[in-house]
Amino acid sequence: MAGIIKKLDETVVNRIAAGEVVQRPASALKEMIENSLDAKSSNIQVVVKSGGIKMLQIQDNGTGIKKEDLDIVCERFTTSKLEKFDDLATISTYGFRGEALASISHVAHVTITTKTEDSKCAFKIKYSDGKPLHAPKPCAGNKGTQIVVEDLFYNMSVRKNALRNASEEYAKIAEVVSRYAIHNSGISFTLKKYGEGNSDVHTLVNATTRENIRSIFGANVAKELLDFEVKDSRLKFTAKGLVSNANYSVKKCTFLLFINNRLVDSTPMRKAIESVYAAYLPKNMHPFIYLSLDIFPQNVDVNVHPTKHEVRFLNEAEIFEKLQQAVDSKLLGSNTSRSFLTQTLLPSGPVSAPEVSKSTSNANDTEKEKRIYDHHLVRTDSKEQKLEAFFSSPKTESPKINNEGCNKNGPEVENNSMSTSEELASRMEVKLTSVLELRKEIEEKCHAGLLEIIQNLTFVGCVDQKFALFQHNTKLYLGNTHEISKELFYQLMLKDFGNFGALRLSTPAPIFDLALIALDSEDSGWTVADGPKEELAKYVTQLLKSKAAMLDEYFSMEVDEEGNLLTLPLLLDNYDPSLLNLPNLILRLASDVEWSSEKECFETFCQEMSEFYAVPEKPLHQSEENEIQNKWMVEHIIYATAKKCLKPPTPFSTDTTILQVANLPDLYKVFERC
């Protein structure tokens, strides 16, 4: 039987509508900040308690609300900024639909204290479900409006439980305040937690946009910003902003976009501008972009999203192209004066033995005695205790590594206990010009001073999953294990090209399923514009199936006719990569490997494989047993192999991959002062 259509209760309707506008504390604050800006405020102060869930307070010095309007200020569709539908075509204010305060009052307890310039006193009133709970009460107050939102989502337990913890919600609030503060130079913004004296965001009234960026994001980005502006009378738009130059890059793009002074987001626009930086920045690094776009109001539809987070405008593709040209011209002009930071702690050539101090016991002696002072003595003994011996529960036994299922027909790492003459004789000789050129590049980029240090290092201990300490002569160095292992595996991929053993998976892994898992993760960067995930997964499967013969012959990576991954290359005995990263590897092999050119193909393929095999920057498992095993593996496999095989590239001496942290003679000078 057909169901009966009934009109929903007004309370239910209002709460449903409120859920669309107020998604989290940050979205509620965004609406209130926009109201304060519409009220011509020059000072906006925000106080937050428990990530805005317990309390969210905003106070401004704007025009205030008239006493006679307080009765309906929290009702739906009550606004002073819109009268008829045609006004939407020329809307220039932030708020216009009259839903913000109404929506907030339906999911929280709201208190408004306001005073207009011509009023003798302020008036305070509380609201619930859009209705005032009492008549306005006169009270003391400054010109402007203060809105206090308490117990957000008290009547929507599902929405409240879905929120993240207080610190993450506060971070979202700080992001909103920071972005509005940067765009609205000339208006002072303050953000702080309830009960704390220090502000997390504080900008001055007379500060410029660049100064606000320096205050919020730091001096490192502020000093690398380029001003740009572009106008087009035909497309009826003006764009201006600040973008980082080629000296600055981060792992995640910072994209601040305002269209007609409204904070919005546009993934296509961000990707269009980021594509320009691909020619200037290292791979997987991103810029800082602040962009203010003024478009003819009749060409913009601001009413396409409940939270006004997105807008639609005419001639998007042409405007994107104009922005790309403007940014590219700025970057091209700044590229001639790029600067690079250098590190002077490491030697530029082979390290010689410590200088020997000479002294004479008698001025008349003709022969000078050679004497080595205590602070020049090299104190290393491989039999002495390691750093781990001083932990609370030291365990010195080597953990057992389970490497079952590995077909070790390929060559092994060359060291005293491996690489027999028979194994070396069975190696396939590589004659491919592209591989030989890549090997030569490794030799040419090798840093002689670092090579001396690596080949003669004495391992001290692991600081954590990412860093380890080792000694050379009288100096102590901090090594980035992740970066060192990544370069090591890249060089091993080229060194043993075509001669790998195989790690056979216990169960065949469908490439289609692995690709889907990778696309479902936030790190994949997938958007609706990229197409259906299933189609992309099919493309990945077909691509790797078409390369199956090459993958098997050169890299011992077997893919069967059904599109299952059967094996991975065995790069080091007793070392297995984490299969948790296997889905991302499959996706990167399809998207980041340059399959159309032989040399670039082998280079990018080896880079992606080395990223997969590298020691993770963060521990994947937190158990004590895994921690001990990881430390043993880092010392006895990664650094032991690096001593024999790694040719450290020159950038390692300047990018803090290998950093000198102590020198015995310098320490003696400190002790002497004490």
XYZ file of C-alpha atoms in Angstrom:
674
model
C 0.000 0.000 0.000
C 1.160 3.522 -0.755
C 2.313 5.513 2.232
C 0.492 8.588 3.455
C 2.219 11.886 2.718
C 2.175 14.132 5.749
C 3.512 17.585 6.409
C 6.487 17.473 8.745
C 6.311 19.208 12.085
C 7.827 22.693 11.933
C 10.442 21.811 14.564
C 11.647 18.857 12.476
C 11.783 21.033 9.353
C 13.835 23.689 11.102
C 16.314 21.188 12.535
C 16.789 19.544 9.137
C 17.486 22.948 7.615
C 19.827 23.810 10.476
C 21.789 20.625 9.847
C 22.504 21.794 6.300
C 23.803 25.225 7.308
C 25.540 24.363 10.617
C 27.683 21.301 10.025
C 30.242 21.928 12.789
C 31.310 24.776 15.117
C 33.525 26.275 12.403
C 30.612 26.608 9.968
C 28.525 28.374 12.627
C 31.401 30.753 13.335
C 31.849 31.451 9.611
C 28.234 32.642 9.379
C 28.614 34.877 12.416
C 31.902 36.386 11.179
C 30.214 37.255 7.893
C 27.391 38.984 9.809
C 29.983 40.987 11.750
C 31.715 42.025 8.533
C 28.381 43.056 7.020
C 27.858 45.208 10.117
C 31.027 47.171 9.207
C 33.003 45.985 12.217
C 36.670 46.915 12.575
C 37.366 44.634 15.536
C 36.164 41.016 15.815
C 37.002 38.871 18.853
C 36.311 35.142 19.085
C 36.470 33.034 22.261
C 36.120 29.247 22.075
C 35.555 26.587 24.727
C 35.950 22.836 24.037
C 36.399 23.330 20.319
C 33.255 25.459 20.095
C 30.974 22.651 21.274
C 30.580 23.989 24.813
C 30.778 27.663 23.889
C 31.393 29.820 20.849
C 31.469 33.579 21.442
C 31.959 36.353 18.892
C 32.006 40.050 19.694
C 32.274 42.956 17.233
C 32.070 46.735 17.242
C 29.706 47.003 14.276
C 26.404 48.785 13.846
C 24.532 46.471 16.218
C 20.908 45.267 16.041
C 17.933 47.519 16.724
C 15.838 46.641 19.762
C 12.651 46.287 17.710
C 14.347 43.702 15.442
C 15.445 41.419 18.267
C 12.140 39.521 18.341
C 12.557 38.117 14.823
C 16.344 38.145 14.374
C 16.526 34.361 14.914
C 13.556 33.430 12.755
C 14.143 31.824 9.351
C 14.370 34.025 6.266
C 14.540 37.281 8.165
C 17.204 39.558 6.673
C 17.988 43.223 6.077
C 20.005 42.485 2.938
C 17.449 41.070 0.512
C 13.902 42.079 -0.410
C 13.032 40.436 -3.737
C 14.412 37.513 -5.734
C 15.979 39.775 -8.347
C 18.265 41.179 -5.641
C 20.222 37.896 -5.740
C 21.701 38.949 -9.079
C 23.494 41.919 -7.508
C 24.035 40.688 -3.937
C 27.263 42.080 -2.465
C 26.902 41.194 1.217
C 27.983 37.954 2.909
C 24.668 36.959 4.446
C 21.415 37.386 2.600
C 19.033 34.461 3.232
C 18.450 35.007 6.938
C 19.233 31.403 7.869
C 22.427 31.701 9.927
C 21.159 32.763 13.363
C 17.926 30.826 12.872
C 19.776 27.591 12.145
C 22.149 28.081 15.071
C 19.293 28.778 17.503
C 17.604 25.485 16.519
C 20.646 23.410 17.525
C 22.115 25.455 20.391
C 21.360 27.948 23.149
C 21.915 31.457 21.783
C 22.367 34.700 23.736
C 22.635 38.038 21.938
C 23.806 41.271 23.553
C 23.709 44.285 21.223
C 23.887 48.069 21.221
C 23.389 50.499 18.371
C 25.143 53.862 18.203
C 22.023 55.860 19.073
C 20.908 53.550 21.887
C 21.468 54.598 25.500
C 22.136 51.045 26.680
C 22.642 47.537 25.382
C 19.940 44.839 25.292
C 20.354 41.166 26.083
C 18.046 38.349 24.993
C 18.149 34.524 24.840
C 16.752 32.355 22.047
C 15.647 28.765 21.532
C 14.320 27.239 18.288
C 14.272 30.649 16.636
C 12.065 32.258 19.302
C 13.060 34.678 22.075
C 12.661 33.241 25.579
C 11.968 36.647 27.147
C 11.719 40.315 26.340
C 14.984 42.226 25.701
C 16.655 43.141 28.986
C 18.589 46.421 29.214
C 22.190 46.048 30.327
C 25.600 47.677 30.054
C 27.483 47.102 26.839
C 29.660 48.577 24.109
C 28.541 49.487 20.607
C 28.241 46.382 18.480
C 27.000 42.833 18.998
C 28.058 39.884 21.118
C 26.654 36.428 20.280
C 27.221 33.494 22.629
C 26.430 30.005 21.295
C 26.386 27.297 23.992
C 25.897 23.511 23.955
C 25.992 23.149 20.187
C 23.953 20.145 18.916
C 22.560 19.479 22.394
C 19.361 18.214 20.737
C 21.082 16.340 17.867
C 23.129 13.606 19.537
C 24.069 11.887 16.269
C 25.559 15.071 14.819
C 27.320 15.864 18.089
C 28.861 12.379 18.356
C 30.049 12.603 14.749
C 32.196 15.650 15.530
C 35.910 15.201 15.972
C 37.703 15.897 19.237
C 37.884 19.419 20.640
C 41.414 20.133 19.406
C 40.554 19.229 15.807
C 37.391 21.320 15.879
C 39.403 24.223 17.288
C 41.877 23.824 14.430
C 38.968 24.155 11.958
C 37.835 27.318 13.745
C 41.370 28.744 13.669
C 41.499 28.060 9.931
C 38.297 30.033 9.326
C 39.402 32.996 11.465
C 42.874 33.002 9.892
C 41.544 33.093 6.339
C 39.113 35.923 7.016
C 41.831 37.829 8.883
C 44.207 37.578 5.909
C 41.613 38.699 3.400
C 40.227 41.530 5.533
C 43.337 43.582 6.203
C 42.266 46.708 8.039
C 40.078 44.707 10.427
C 41.476 43.318 13.668
C 40.761 39.637 14.364
C 41.448 37.871 17.661
C 40.984 34.179 18.499
C 41.700 32.551 21.827
C 40.582 29.679 23.984
C 38.290 30.320 26.943
C 40.239 31.055 30.124
C 43.572 31.632 28.363
C 45.292 34.987 28.106
C 47.303 34.426 24.941
C 45.675 34.638 21.530
C 46.237 31.991 18.871
C 45.311 34.432 16.112
C 45.773 38.179 16.458
C 45.947 40.705 13.635
C 46.146 44.496 13.849
C 43.842 47.063 12.293
C 46.628 48.735 10.330
C 48.333 45.504 9.193
C 48.684 44.641 5.495
C 47.717 41.320 3.922
C 51.367 40.262 3.765
C 51.874 41.150 7.439
C 48.793 39.119 8.384
C 50.184 36.120 6.485
C 53.485 36.523 8.344
C 51.645 36.670 11.673
C 49.551 33.563 10.968
C 51.645 31.333 8.685
C 55.133 32.501 9.634
C 58.009 34.481 8.161
C 59.251 31.586 5.989
C 56.299 31.868 3.626
C 55.795 35.645 3.939
C 59.276 36.471 2.611
C 58.767 34.242 -0.451
C 55.471 35.745 -1.659
C 54.910 37.405 -5.025
C 52.205 40.006 -5.684
C 50.193 39.527 -8.837
C 47.149 41.132 -10.415
C 45.225 40.454 -13.614
C 42.232 42.213 -15.169
C 40.023 41.388 -18.124
C 37.277 43.727 -19.257
C 35.779 41.189 -21.641
C 35.398 38.500 -18.966
C 34.497 41.185 -16.394
C 36.796 40.057 -13.602
C 39.746 41.305 -11.568
C 42.080 39.023 -9.653
C 44.831 39.903 -7.216
C 46.684 37.959 -4.616
C 49.934 36.596 -3.233
C 51.572 33.369 -4.375
C 54.772 31.719 -3.213
C 57.800 31.716 -5.479
C 59.958 28.764 -6.520
C 62.019 28.947 -3.311
C 59.065 27.875 -1.140
C 57.309 24.517 -1.154
C 55.372 22.363 1.309
C 53.847 18.893 1.254
C 50.268 20.203 1.280
C 48.947 23.123 -0.736
C 47.607 26.132 1.173
C 44.865 27.628 -0.987
C 42.944 30.704 0.206
C 40.246 31.698 -2.283
C 37.801 34.586 -1.992
C 35.300 35.312 -4.769
C 33.614 38.691 -4.359
C 35.026 38.742 -0.808
C 33.303 35.433 0.023
C 35.436 32.535 1.353
C 34.821 29.617 -1.007
C 36.605 26.572 -2.381
C 37.225 25.546 -5.980
C 39.135 22.338 -6.595
C 39.370 22.903 -10.385
C 40.859 26.370 -9.814
C 43.376 25.042 -7.285
C 44.474 22.263 -9.636
C 44.762 24.705 -12.536
C 47.103 27.008 -10.595
C 49.058 24.125 -9.033
C 49.718 22.700 -12.501
C 51.777 25.817 -13.241
C 54.048 25.040 -10.279
C 54.828 21.534 -11.569
C 57.632 22.992 -13.682
C 59.181 24.888 -10.745
C 58.777 22.773 -7.590
C 60.066 19.302 -6.673
C 57.720 16.396 -7.205
C 54.890 16.095 -4.644
C 55.596 19.580 -3.270
C 53.023 22.362 -3.293
C 52.773 26.181 -3.070
C 51.000 28.800 -0.937
C 48.229 30.627 -2.825
C 46.065 33.540 -1.696
C 43.655 34.726 -4.373
C 40.930 37.375 -4.295
C 38.666 37.275 -7.340
C 36.166 40.040 -8.122
C 33.622 38.992 -10.748
C 30.710 40.979 -12.164
C 27.870 40.122 -9.677
C 25.435 39.108 -12.401
C 27.934 36.466 -13.607
C 28.051 34.740 -10.200
C 25.488 32.487 -8.526
C 26.169 32.517 -4.784
C 23.106 30.468 -3.852
C 24.184 26.988 -4.999
C 25.312 25.574 -1.644
C 23.564 25.607 1.780
C 26.702 26.921 3.502
C 27.648 29.218 0.576
C 30.913 27.235 0.468
C 30.776 27.012 -3.325
C 29.755 29.445 -6.037
C 29.205 29.151 -9.776
C 30.306 31.741 -12.314
C 30.443 32.169 -16.066
C 33.538 31.590 -18.250
C 35.339 29.461 -15.637
C 37.769 27.838 -18.110
C 38.837 31.156 -19.635
C 39.314 32.777 -16.233
C 41.403 29.795 -15.082
C 43.632 30.186 -18.135
C 44.153 33.901 -17.435
C 45.122 33.111 -13.840
C 47.577 30.430 -14.974
C 49.261 32.868 -17.360
C 49.562 35.527 -14.663
C 51.071 33.132 -12.098
C 53.426 31.604 -14.675
C 54.775 35.005 -15.700
C 55.452 35.872 -12.047
C 57.246 32.578 -11.380
C 59.263 32.872 -14.577
C 60.432 36.331 -13.585
C 61.445 35.233 -10.082
C 63.207 32.061 -11.235
C 66.372 33.978 -12.148
C 67.062 34.825 -8.500
C 66.348 31.545 -6.760
C 68.298 31.008 -3.544
C 69.245 27.767 -1.878
C 70.163 27.161 1.757
C 73.434 25.323 2.316
C 74.837 23.403 5.232
C 78.465 23.996 6.132
C 78.869 21.319 8.782
C 79.853 18.535 6.393
C 83.185 18.268 4.516
C 83.299 18.910 0.785
C 85.905 16.266 0.050
C 87.469 13.146 1.567
C 87.862 13.435 5.291
C 91.433 13.302 6.409
C 92.659 11.930 9.689
C 92.459 14.273 12.690
C 95.251 16.798 12.874
C 98.040 15.824 15.206
C 99.062 18.410 17.759
C 102.784 18.826 18.036
C 104.708 19.982 21.082
C 108.287 19.978 22.245
C 109.481 18.930 25.655
C 112.569 21.054 25.257
C 113.188 24.116 23.120
C 116.601 22.748 22.160
C 115.274 19.399 20.954
C 115.672 18.949 17.209
C 113.016 16.248 16.972
C 109.388 17.114 17.662
C 107.292 14.565 19.397
C 103.850 13.783 17.966
C 101.133 13.850 20.535
C 97.367 13.227 20.184
C 95.323 15.022 22.801
C 92.361 13.396 24.530
C 89.831 15.499 22.673
C 91.168 14.230 19.348
C 90.992 10.549 20.272
C 88.429 8.531 18.379
C 86.482 6.433 20.875
C 84.637 3.666 19.062
C 84.478 -0.032 19.793
C 81.957 -2.269 18.063
C 81.923 -4.536 21.121
C 80.792 -1.806 23.467
C 77.175 -1.301 24.488
C 74.803 0.484 22.125
C 72.328 3.211 22.951
C 69.601 0.612 23.537
C 71.568 -0.835 26.447
C 70.595 2.181 28.551
C 66.844 1.710 28.027
C 64.681 0.487 30.874
C 64.336 -3.056 29.473
C 67.248 -3.711 27.115
C 67.065 -6.735 24.868
C 70.244 -7.519 22.994
C 69.169 -10.664 21.172
C 68.620 -10.277 17.463
C 64.958 -10.719 16.604
C 64.067 -13.481 14.225
C 62.891 -12.295 10.834
C 60.422 -14.572 9.090
C 61.189 -14.557 5.364
C 59.294 -17.660 4.339
C 57.921 -17.877 0.850
C 60.814 -15.946 -0.686
C 62.324 -17.365 -3.846
C 65.997 -16.410 -3.439
C 67.166 -17.357 -6.927
C 68.376 -13.842 -7.613
C 71.631 -12.287 -6.385
C 72.045 -11.162 -2.816
C 73.686 -8.115 -1.328
C 77.413 -8.260 -1.797
C 79.117 -8.672 1.559
C 81.366 -11.178 3.296
C 78.604 -13.658 4.090
C 76.855 -13.428 0.741
C 77.513 -13.238 -3.003
C 79.302 -16.454 -3.802
C 81.241 -16.740 -7.050
C 78.513 -18.952 -8.538
C 75.842 -16.356 -7.815
C 77.936 -13.575 -9.346
C 78.572 -15.671 -12.439
C 74.825 -16.223 -12.923
C 74.053 -12.500 -13.000
C 72.509 -11.146 -16.164
C 74.699 -8.459 -17.695
C 72.767 -5.248 -18.280
C 73.513 -3.567 -21.607
C 70.589 -1.121 -21.709
C 71.979 2.375 -22.307
C 69.277 3.964 -20.142
C 70.170 1.860 -17.091
C 73.896 2.446 -17.579
C 73.276 6.203 -17.775
C 71.230 6.154 -14.558
C 74.020 4.236 -12.796
C 76.544 6.771 -14.066
C 74.412 9.621 -12.727
C 74.524 8.024 -9.256
C 78.331 7.933 -9.463
C 78.546 11.546 -10.623
C 76.207 12.828 -7.892
C 78.034 10.974 -5.113
C 79.433 13.274 -2.396
C 83.015 12.252 -1.614
C 82.990 13.506 1.964
C 79.708 11.781 2.810
C 80.905 8.572 1.154
C 83.875 8.495 3.515
C 81.549 9.031 6.483
C 79.022 6.358 5.430
C 81.632 3.714 4.626
C 83.333 4.131 8.004
C 80.411 4.900 10.292
C 79.856 3.287 13.672
C 76.167 2.846 14.445
C 75.178 4.340 17.826
C 71.409 3.765 18.057
C 67.931 4.668 16.862
C 66.475 7.949 18.079
C 63.033 6.973 16.788
C 61.502 5.390 13.700
C 62.761 8.205 11.465
C 66.191 9.149 12.844
C 69.321 7.284 13.947
C 72.693 8.330 15.379
C 76.064 7.182 14.057
C 79.666 8.224 14.631
C 82.592 8.905 12.329
C 85.976 9.788 13.842
C 85.268 12.385 16.561
C 81.950 13.536 15.115
C 78.398 12.407 15.835
C 75.818 12.505 13.035
C 72.030 12.339 12.902
C 70.783 10.361 9.912
C 67.287 10.502 8.417
C 66.683 6.762 8.128
C 63.669 7.163 5.831
C 65.557 9.274 3.267
C 68.744 7.192 3.509
C 66.848 3.915 3.011
C 64.869 5.391 0.096
C 68.065 6.374 -1.717
C 69.617 3.001 -0.836
C 66.734 1.041 -2.353
C 66.731 3.269 -5.442
C 70.398 2.487 -6.021
C 69.815 -1.233 -5.361
C 66.991 -1.223 -7.925
C 69.459 -0.013 -10.550
C 72.424 -2.032 -9.270
C 70.567 -5.367 -9.414
C 68.446 -4.471 -12.447
C 67.201 -7.692 -14.066
C 68.734 -9.850 -11.321
C 66.228 -9.696 -8.485
C 64.961 -12.550 -6.381
C 61.249 -12.663 -5.682
C 59.059 -12.209 -2.637
C 56.030 -14.344 -3.394
C 52.749 -13.220 -1.844
C 51.000 -15.953 0.109
C 47.730 -14.997 -1.617
C 47.518 -13.390 -5.097
C 46.532 -9.737 -4.749
C 43.985 -8.433 -7.317
C 45.325 -5.190 -8.785
C 41.765 -3.911 -9.315
C 40.973 -4.219 -5.583
C 44.304 -2.654 -4.590
C 43.651 0.331 -6.854
C 40.169 0.819 -5.383
C 41.590 0.772 -1.845
C 44.137 3.422 -2.821
C 41.513 5.620 -4.508
C 39.331 5.450 -1.384
C 42.097 6.950 0.768
C 42.273 10.719 1.309
C 45.910 10.813 0.134
C 44.989 9.698 -3.387
C 43.679 13.142 -4.324
C 40.770 11.608 -6.231
C 37.888 13.932 -7.080
C 34.659 13.483 -8.992
C 36.261 15.278 -11.939
C 38.736 12.395 -12.306
C 35.949 9.978 -13.231
C 34.455 6.872 -11.544
C 36.835 4.979 -9.273
C 35.912 1.652 -10.888
C 36.941 2.915 -14.327
C 40.244 4.210 -12.967
C 40.881 0.866 -11.232
C 40.209 -0.964 -14.534
C 42.677 1.338 -16.282
C 45.363 0.601 -13.643
C 44.785 -3.144 -14.012
C 44.956 -3.088 -17.819
C 48.078 -0.923 -17.802
C 50.035 -3.199 -15.464
C 48.813 -6.313 -17.298
C 50.119 -4.837 -20.546
C 53.533 -4.306 -18.895
C 53.603 -7.771 -17.264
C 56.419 -9.198 -19.423
C 58.741 -6.254 -18.721
C 57.897 -6.168 -15.011
C 58.692 -9.870 -14.640
C 61.899 -9.816 -16.686
C 63.480 -6.693 -15.216
C 61.976 -6.430 -11.728
C 60.731 -9.947 -10.767
C 57.273 -8.434 -10.377
C 54.859 -11.064 -11.682
C 51.341 -10.166 -12.858
C 49.104 -12.995 -14.125
C 46.510 -12.876 -16.906
C 43.674 -12.284 -14.416
C 45.338 -9.106 -13.187
C 46.682 -10.496 -9.888
C 49.992 -9.423 -8.390
C 51.958 -12.549 -7.448
C 55.470 -11.390 -6.526
C 57.557 -8.392 -5.534
C 61.314 -7.957 -6.022
C 63.575 -9.140 -3.192
C 65.984 -6.256 -2.613
C 67.545 -7.290 0.707
C 67.578 -10.560 2.628
C 65.600 -10.459 5.880
C 63.837 -7.257 4.825
C 60.192 -7.225 3.791
C 58.373 -3.994 2.879
C 55.122 -3.136 4.614
C 52.230 -4.440 2.517
C 49.966 -1.767 4.038
C 51.440 0.592 1.444
C 50.909 -1.833 -1.451
C 47.641 -0.218 -2.693
C 49.318 3.202 -2.924
C 52.268 1.647 -4.764
C 49.979 0.114 -7.390
C 48.215 3.446 -7.943
C 51.500 5.378 -8.180
C 52.971 2.906 -10.669
C 50.054 3.665 -12.959
C 49.909 7.435 -12.415
C 53.468 8.589 -11.650
C 55.671 6.342 -13.822
C 56.604 7.806 -17.220
C 55.879 4.721 -19.352
C 56.411 6.451 -22.712
C 60.205 6.916 -22.434
C 62.637 4.135 -21.533
C 65.062 6.039 -19.313
C 62.374 8.079 -17.566
C 60.327 4.894 -17.159
C 63.112 3.016 -15.353
C 64.033 6.077 -13.284
C 60.496 6.860 -12.082
C 59.662 3.166 -11.571
C 62.718 2.696 -9.348
C 61.850 5.880 -7.443
C 58.326 4.654 -6.699
C 59.589 1.223 -5.645
C 62.220 2.795 -3.374
C 59.507 4.905 -1.708
C 57.537 1.690 -1.090
C 60.522 -0.228 0.340
C 61.899 2.654 2.441
C 61.702 2.521 6.234
C 58.451 4.336 7.170
C 58.761 7.732 8.835
C 56.262 6.679 11.503
C 55.922 3.240 13.142
C 53.126 1.138 11.657
C 52.800 -0.976 14.809
C 53.356 0.249 18.351
C 54.056 -3.051 20.137
C 57.344 -3.435 22.013
C 58.278 -6.518 19.999
C 57.826 -4.695 16.680
C 59.782 -1.720 17.968
C 62.735 -3.917 18.925
C 62.584 -5.722 15.594
C 62.498 -2.454 13.670
C 65.530 -1.107 15.530
C 67.450 -4.323 14.868
C 66.521 -4.153 11.195
C 67.606 -0.502 10.898
C 71.030 -1.202 12.431
C 71.880 -4.630 11.014
C 70.232 -4.420 7.598
C 69.680 -0.817 6.469
C 72.811 0.882 7.809
C 74.955 -2.253 7.404
C 73.999 -2.383 3.716
C 74.416 1.380 3.341
C 78.037 1.077 4.548
C 78.767 -1.326 1.689
C 76.530 -0.107 -1.130
C 75.239 3.432 -0.680
C 76.735 6.277 -2.673
C 75.242 9.308 -0.873
C 74.162 12.077 -3.278
C 75.360 15.651 -2.825
C 71.931 16.985 -1.680
C 72.294 14.867 1.491
C 74.919 17.397 2.652
C 72.524 20.360 2.448
C 69.007 19.045 3.163
C 69.736 17.730 6.713
C 69.405 14.070 5.655
C 72.823 13.648 7.303
C 73.475 16.299 9.928
C 76.428 16.725 12.272
C 75.115 17.202 15.812
C 78.276 17.004 17.933
C 82.069 17.193 17.651
C 84.337 15.947 20.447
C 86.844 18.861 20.320
C 83.971 21.345 20.526
C 82.478 19.467 23.481
C 85.818 19.688 25.308
C 85.741 23.464 24.857
C 82.327 23.534 26.523
C 83.564 21.376 29.387
C 86.576 23.642 29.857
C 84.295 26.654 30.287
C 82.375 24.774 32.964
